[in-house]
XYZ file of C-alpha atoms in Angstrom:
424
model
C -5.408 -9.357 -38.810
C -4.324 -9.721 -35.105
C -0.918 -10.130 -34.604
C -0.167 -11.926 -31.502
C 3.063 -11.430 -29.593
C 6.162 -14.420 -30.307
C 9.134 -14.440 -27.785
C 12.247 -12.814 -28.367
C 15.018 -14.404 -29.668
C 17.297 -13.706 -26.583
C 14.581 -13.520 -23.420
C 17.862 -13.068 -20.828
C 19.265 -10.218 -22.483
C 15.591 -8.689 -22.845
C 15.691 -9.037 -19.187
C 18.971 -7.651 -18.559
C 18.169 -4.402 -20.598
C 15.011 -3.964 -18.639
C 15.881 -4.729 -15.394
C 19.437 -3.097 -15.071
C 17.962 0.120 -16.563
C 15.184 0.133 -14.300
C 17.628 -0.616 -10.929
C 19.072 2.338 -11.599
C 16.325 4.517 -12.235
C 15.007 3.053 -8.701
C 18.436 3.293 -6.916
C 18.180 6.981 -7.526
C 14.220 7.650 -6.966
C 14.930 5.869 -3.730
C 18.080 7.082 -2.360
C 15.961 10.634 -1.655
C 13.947 8.712 0.581
C 16.426 6.884 2.790
C 18.354 9.961 3.112
C 15.327 12.838 3.874
C 16.416 13.283 7.145
C 19.585 14.540 6.271
C 18.631 16.123 3.217
C 16.038 18.074 5.711
C 18.731 19.575 7.317
C 20.901 20.785 4.823
C 18.535 22.163 1.937
C 15.193 23.408 3.786
C 15.059 26.427 6.748
C 14.701 25.147 10.073
C 11.625 25.102 11.726
C 10.522 27.373 14.634
C 10.856 24.692 17.412
C 9.715 22.291 15.268
C 11.875 19.369 14.259
C 9.262 17.793 11.880
C 8.842 20.874 9.560
C 11.925 20.466 7.585
C 11.557 16.842 7.463
C 7.962 17.531 6.056
C 9.568 19.746 3.540
C 11.465 16.781 2.344
C 8.901 14.527 1.750
C 6.574 17.271 0.497
C 8.924 17.368 -2.120
C 9.134 13.624 -2.530
C 5.476 13.875 -3.176
C 6.016 16.613 -5.716
C 7.873 14.263 -7.903
C 5.467 12.091 -7.591
C 3.009 14.283 -9.655
C 5.686 14.383 -12.693
C 4.817 11.104 -13.034
C 1.847 10.736 -14.902
C 3.442 13.592 -17.623
C 5.995 11.369 -17.498
C 3.848 8.111 -17.976
C 1.375 10.089 -20.911
C 4.683 11.156 -22.905
C 7.498 8.695 -22.732
C 4.313 6.166 -23.134
C 3.408 8.039 -26.093
C 7.114 7.718 -27.699
C 7.288 4.058 -26.750
C 4.097 3.679 -29.119
C 5.084 5.668 -31.528
C 8.664 5.096 -32.041
C 9.385 2.038 -29.796
C 10.002 0.895 -26.496
C 13.783 0.954 -26.491
C 13.623 4.631 -27.594
C 11.552 5.410 -24.710
C 13.495 3.362 -22.230
C 16.715 5.195 -23.743
C 15.321 8.378 -22.830
C 14.331 8.034 -19.517
C 17.579 6.475 -18.001
C 19.405 9.496 -19.481
C 17.080 12.119 -17.818
C 17.367 10.015 -14.754
C 20.953 10.113 -14.421
C 21.109 14.269 -15.001
C 18.315 14.837 -12.289
C 20.152 12.806 -9.767
C 23.460 14.510 -10.302
C 21.738 17.642 -9.839
C 20.646 16.365 -6.350
C 23.721 15.348 -5.630
C 25.302 19.076 -6.613
C 22.299 21.076 -4.532
C 23.684 23.825 -2.985
C 22.622 24.382 0.981
C 20.197 26.396 2.417
C 22.984 27.997 4.322
C 24.881 28.796 1.128
C 22.311 30.407 -1.408
C 18.807 30.350 0.844
C 15.598 29.757 -1.224
C 17.286 28.949 -4.111
C 18.238 25.371 -2.561
C 15.133 23.759 -2.225
C 14.246 25.148 -5.721
C 17.256 23.561 -7.269
C 16.034 20.547 -5.258
C 12.321 20.674 -6.514
C 13.560 21.167 -10.284
C 15.625 17.763 -10.033
C 12.711 16.171 -8.283
C 10.169 17.176 -11.166
C 12.905 15.403 -13.578
C 12.965 12.500 -11.802
C 9.259 12.425 -11.859
C 9.435 12.958 -15.671
C 11.690 9.943 -16.075
C 10.451 7.489 -13.033
C 6.965 7.640 -15.025
C 8.155 7.366 -18.315
C 10.257 3.905 -17.134
C 7.213 2.279 -15.796
C 4.995 2.733 -18.884
C 8.122 2.023 -20.970
C 9.396 -0.736 -19.086
C 6.334 -3.084 -18.088
C 5.130 -2.827 -21.690
C 8.730 -3.857 -23.106
C 8.988 -6.765 -20.405
C 5.907 -8.377 -21.152
C 6.181 -8.197 -24.626
C 9.456 -9.745 -24.581
C 7.822 -13.146 -22.537
C 7.185 -16.658 -24.115
C 3.456 -18.272 -23.953
C 2.508 -18.761 -20.210
C 5.381 -16.540 -18.950
C 4.174 -13.532 -18.444
C 3.727 -13.406 -15.027
C 7.362 -14.779 -14.333
C 8.697 -11.581 -16.713
C 6.302 -9.412 -15.237
C 7.570 -10.098 -11.641
C 11.542 -8.711 -13.014
C 9.701 -5.331 -13.107
C 9.771 -5.370 -9.050
C 12.800 -7.957 -8.925
C 14.827 -4.879 -10.396
C 13.071 -1.938 -8.619
C 14.013 -3.479 -5.580
C 17.485 -4.088 -6.527
C 17.960 -0.499 -7.222
C 16.103 0.038 -3.943
C 17.818 -2.348 -1.879
C 21.351 -0.686 -3.279
C 20.163 2.779 -2.079
C 19.140 1.590 1.152
C 22.120 -0.501 1.415
C 24.364 2.446 0.647
C 22.659 4.757 2.717
C 23.053 2.300 5.992
C 27.071 1.557 4.840
C 27.358 5.299 4.934
C 25.644 6.133 7.955
C 27.266 3.415 9.652
C 30.997 4.409 8.873
C 30.474 8.419 8.646
C 29.761 10.829 11.881
C 27.019 12.836 11.666
C 28.746 15.996 10.780
C 30.151 14.301 7.621
C 26.745 12.759 6.840
C 25.615 16.119 6.945
C 28.125 18.047 4.992
C 29.028 15.719 2.133
C 27.949 12.074 3.243
C 24.441 12.118 1.751
C 25.361 13.731 -1.628
C 27.470 10.676 -2.649
C 24.564 8.159 -3.809
C 23.253 10.833 -5.966
C 26.796 11.007 -7.868
C 27.253 7.411 -8.091
C 23.579 7.395 -9.074
C 24.472 9.591 -12.033
C 27.241 7.378 -12.999
C 25.247 3.927 -12.709
C 23.040 5.818 -15.303
C 25.465 5.937 -17.912
C 25.778 1.862 -17.341
C 21.803 1.586 -18.024
C 22.491 3.529 -21.402
C 24.981 1.432 -22.609
C 23.205 -1.762 -22.069
C 19.755 -0.734 -23.215
C 21.205 -0.172 -26.336
C 21.939 -3.942 -27.579
C 17.958 -4.251 -26.555
C 15.592 -6.034 -29.198
C 12.271 -3.795 -30.071
C 9.567 -5.506 -29.006
C 7.046 -3.231 -30.776
C 6.137 -5.118 -34.171
C 7.492 -3.463 -37.583
C 3.708 -3.946 -38.692
C 2.781 -1.352 -35.972
C 5.740 0.815 -35.982
C 5.144 1.829 -39.368
C 1.237 1.946 -38.968
C -0.916 5.188 -38.064
C 0.868 6.840 -35.023
C -1.597 6.764 -31.719
C -2.664 10.356 -30.579
C -1.254 11.364 -27.341
C -4.876 11.076 -25.607
C -5.995 8.060 -27.683
C -6.036 5.399 -24.905
C -8.073 7.445 -22.634
C -10.544 8.425 -25.105
C -10.982 4.981 -26.600
C -10.054 2.451 -23.537
C -11.619 4.767 -20.831
C -12.980 1.530 -18.627
C -9.613 -0.021 -18.765
C -7.883 3.604 -17.228
C -10.183 3.444 -14.267
C -9.415 -0.466 -13.815
C -5.571 0.623 -13.490
C -6.644 3.458 -11.049
C -8.325 0.815 -8.769
C -6.210 -2.155 -9.727
C -3.195 0.326 -8.119
C -4.858 2.441 -5.103
C -4.074 0.070 -2.791
C -1.206 -1.627 -3.776
C 0.780 1.476 -4.456
C 0.176 2.768 -0.939
C 1.142 -0.382 0.654
C 4.122 -0.520 -1.748
C 5.627 3.003 -0.524
C 4.615 2.376 3.045
C 6.588 -0.995 3.403
C 9.055 -0.481 1.208
C 10.371 3.259 1.504
C 8.593 4.898 4.442
C 8.281 2.242 7.282
C 12.202 3.365 8.523
C 11.055 6.642 9.069
C 7.319 5.784 10.761
C 9.228 3.358 13.036
C 11.680 6.149 13.954
C 8.912 8.759 14.614
C 6.400 6.197 16.180
C 8.111 3.954 17.955
C 11.726 4.945 18.785
C 13.707 2.880 16.508
C 16.990 3.973 15.827
C 18.508 5.127 12.254
C 20.804 2.461 11.767
C 18.434 -0.235 12.921
C 15.939 0.838 10.643
C 18.104 1.190 7.596
C 19.251 -2.353 8.311
C 15.927 -3.741 8.741
C 15.057 -2.390 5.593
C 17.664 -3.394 3.661
C 17.187 -7.187 4.928
C 13.434 -7.097 4.361
C 14.182 -5.755 0.664
C 16.522 -8.639 -0.216
C 13.786 -11.210 1.203
C 11.303 -9.037 -1.042
C 13.304 -9.635 -4.474
C 13.609 -13.192 -3.867
C 9.833 -14.088 -3.685
C 8.815 -11.646 -6.961
C 9.414 -14.481 -9.333
C 7.637 -17.158 -7.108
C 4.732 -14.611 -7.201
C 4.858 -14.506 -11.188
C 5.305 -17.999 -11.622
C 2.228 -18.842 -9.450
C 0.022 -16.510 -11.406
C 0.819 -18.002 -14.827
C -0.650 -21.194 -13.400
C -3.459 -20.304 -11.330
C -4.218 -16.882 -12.619
C -3.814 -13.193 -11.365
C -7.108 -12.748 -9.516
C -6.156 -14.948 -6.519
C -2.897 -13.332 -5.820
C -4.323 -9.815 -5.877
C -6.933 -10.876 -3.470
C -4.447 -12.325 -1.448
C -2.687 -9.278 -1.302
C -5.793 -7.044 -1.095
C -7.503 -8.701 1.681
C -4.314 -9.396 3.865
C -3.472 -5.590 4.012
C -7.004 -4.473 4.804
C -7.125 -7.112 7.670
C -3.241 -6.778 9.009
C -1.938 -3.274 8.267
C -3.394 -2.462 11.657
C -2.301 -4.714 13.738
C 1.253 -4.975 11.838
C 1.959 -1.418 12.593
C 0.658 -1.333 16.013
C 3.350 -4.203 17.194
C 6.160 -2.066 16.493
C 8.177 -1.589 19.704
C 10.882 0.302 18.761
C 12.998 -2.856 18.300
C 15.351 -4.048 15.251
C 13.379 -7.537 15.621
C 9.670 -6.216 15.546
C 10.446 -3.994 12.539
C 12.181 -6.603 11.072
C 8.974 -9.155 11.192
C 6.392 -6.631 10.226
C 8.329 -5.854 7.089
C 8.870 -9.314 6.043
C 5.085 -10.098 6.915
C 4.328 -6.945 4.694
C 6.612 -8.154 2.239
C 4.921 -11.601 1.600
C 1.271 -9.907 1.002
C 2.692 -7.380 -1.296
C 4.057 -9.924 -3.580
C 0.465 -10.529 -4.481
C 0.529 -7.008 -6.033
C 4.047 -6.386 -7.222
C 4.892 -9.480 -8.867
C 2.192 -9.343 -11.367
C 1.303 -5.920 -11.819
C 2.924 -5.207 -15.057
C 1.513 -8.378 -16.497
C -2.247 -7.278 -15.531
C -1.602 -3.855 -16.970
C -0.261 -4.900 -19.905
C -3.282 -7.109 -20.665
C -5.869 -4.436 -20.451
C -4.360 -2.505 -23.273
C -4.192 -3.336 -27.208
C -0.269 -2.914 -28.513
C -1.336 0.314 -30.271
C -1.524 2.375 -26.974
C -0.421 -0.098 -24.453
C 2.482 1.827 -23.320
C 0.802 5.288 -22.731
C -2.507 3.685 -21.503
C -0.703 2.028 -18.909
C 1.522 4.573 -17.929
C -0.966 7.714 -17.210
C -3.692 6.146 -14.855
C -1.123 4.228 -13.227
C 1.412 7.380 -12.437
C -1.603 9.543 -11.905
C -2.773 6.697 -9.011
C 1.252 6.276 -7.531
C 1.157 10.081 -7.523
C -1.966 10.655 -5.226
C -1.802 7.357 -2.857
C 2.280 6.456 -2.879
C 3.847 9.631 -3.491
C 2.069 11.100 -0.436
C 2.385 8.056 1.826
C 5.193 9.483 3.703
C 3.593 13.270 3.838
C 0.275 11.672 5.274
C 2.229 9.396 7.701
C 4.545 12.102 9.063
C 1.323 14.394 8.778
C -0.708 12.530 11.180
C 2.157 12.270 13.213
C 2.428 16.041 13.318
C -1.438 16.621 13.978
C -0.995 13.737 16.947
C -2.940 11.197 15.670
C -0.400 8.491 14.440
C -2.660 5.843 15.027
C -4.865 7.132 11.847
C -2.250 6.382 9.433
C -2.426 2.388 9.647
C -6.028 2.542 8.905
C -5.772 4.652 5.811
C -3.581 1.951 4.370
C -5.851 -0.539 5.430
C -9.307 1.029 4.218
C -7.341 2.006 0.717
C -6.798 -1.894 -0.024
C -9.977 -2.955 0.904
C -11.521 -0.799 -1.780
C -8.612 -2.209 -4.173
C -9.965 -5.490 -3.210
C -13.553 -4.908 -4.439
C -12.168 -4.203 -7.636
C -10.051 -7.387 -7.907
C -13.014 -9.285 -7.583
C -14.602 -7.973 -10.648
C -11.928 -7.973 -12.695
C -11.803 -10.654 -15.635
C -8.743 -13.084 -15.649
C -6.890 -12.724 -18.260
C -3.479 -15.033 -17.503
C -3.884 -17.104 -20.294
C -5.377 -14.812 -22.844
C -2.987 -14.088 -26.195
C -1.437 -10.789 -25.774
C -1.484 -8.891 -28.740
C 1.533 -6.865 -30.322
């Protein structure tokens, strides 16, 4: 007999447990992106006559962290399916706290030579493992905590909390850049957000300890799924998640993480203007998420996905070409992209969770999603910077547009799942 999802007794507390911990996870993850130009000069050797070489190395390490995310999605997803969602969420927050502290304490290249980038790579690998597991467990936890007709709304808090963490990272970075001289930022200022992230991880750990488990008792006591059961038994759903995610993750990381650096490199925007525009647009983006979730609960998931996919396919090139180095142009471009992006981010957790049965839901979501993010989202800053290095920066907007068009083709064929019952 199929057991359907029942609402939890304390839904607000469930949202708090998922959201606060998720915000801390993503604060740690994004602090690296916003401070990439400072990390580049301290951890990597200078390029011979080319200032982009250390920055390329920094973004390469950013991409390396992403390639641990599929491993984290698979392993922590399996923990969530076997031992409960709360157990997996506890492990991921502790992993992130330790890796964030390691980034903050990484020695400089001038002091220890090649050991400095080695330590940084190890820290980013741990962060990737944690973040991959976090999405698998928290996505499942959030959607399973929702009552009837509210899965889209609850799903939207995945990116509300993600954006809150990103906003905190951006805001703290902007505050440090605005109040510290360059020598101070390069010497010790860039380390402060990572040490703070380690402290905040302990807060997230404490809050998550009081969360209510959403995996049913029947499932938790039944036969435990194998590590690759989701892939073997549900190959179509796994491929669907890849297609759904490809355009979304590229657009997401371009607009929310890389765009300030892109504007600096290609339009001459100042660092302070780029960070401030990023912070304001992220706040706007967070406010849009619940609205997108509620709309999907009423009208379905497909209309929002198509709004996102076709919108970016048509507008990525003109939006990025309109950057002219001013604060206003960057803010408008970012906010326009955030409106379109909401069609994907506000409901991706619900769409993914609705594809898999409860027995393998977390691992089924975690591996294909994280693999796709690693291939297309994690490489976005590196690809964009590489196009600039090659003297062809105009190719990057087309890259975003084409991949969003490919995902739109998947959205057209996706079955509507907003009003289906969710197995627990």
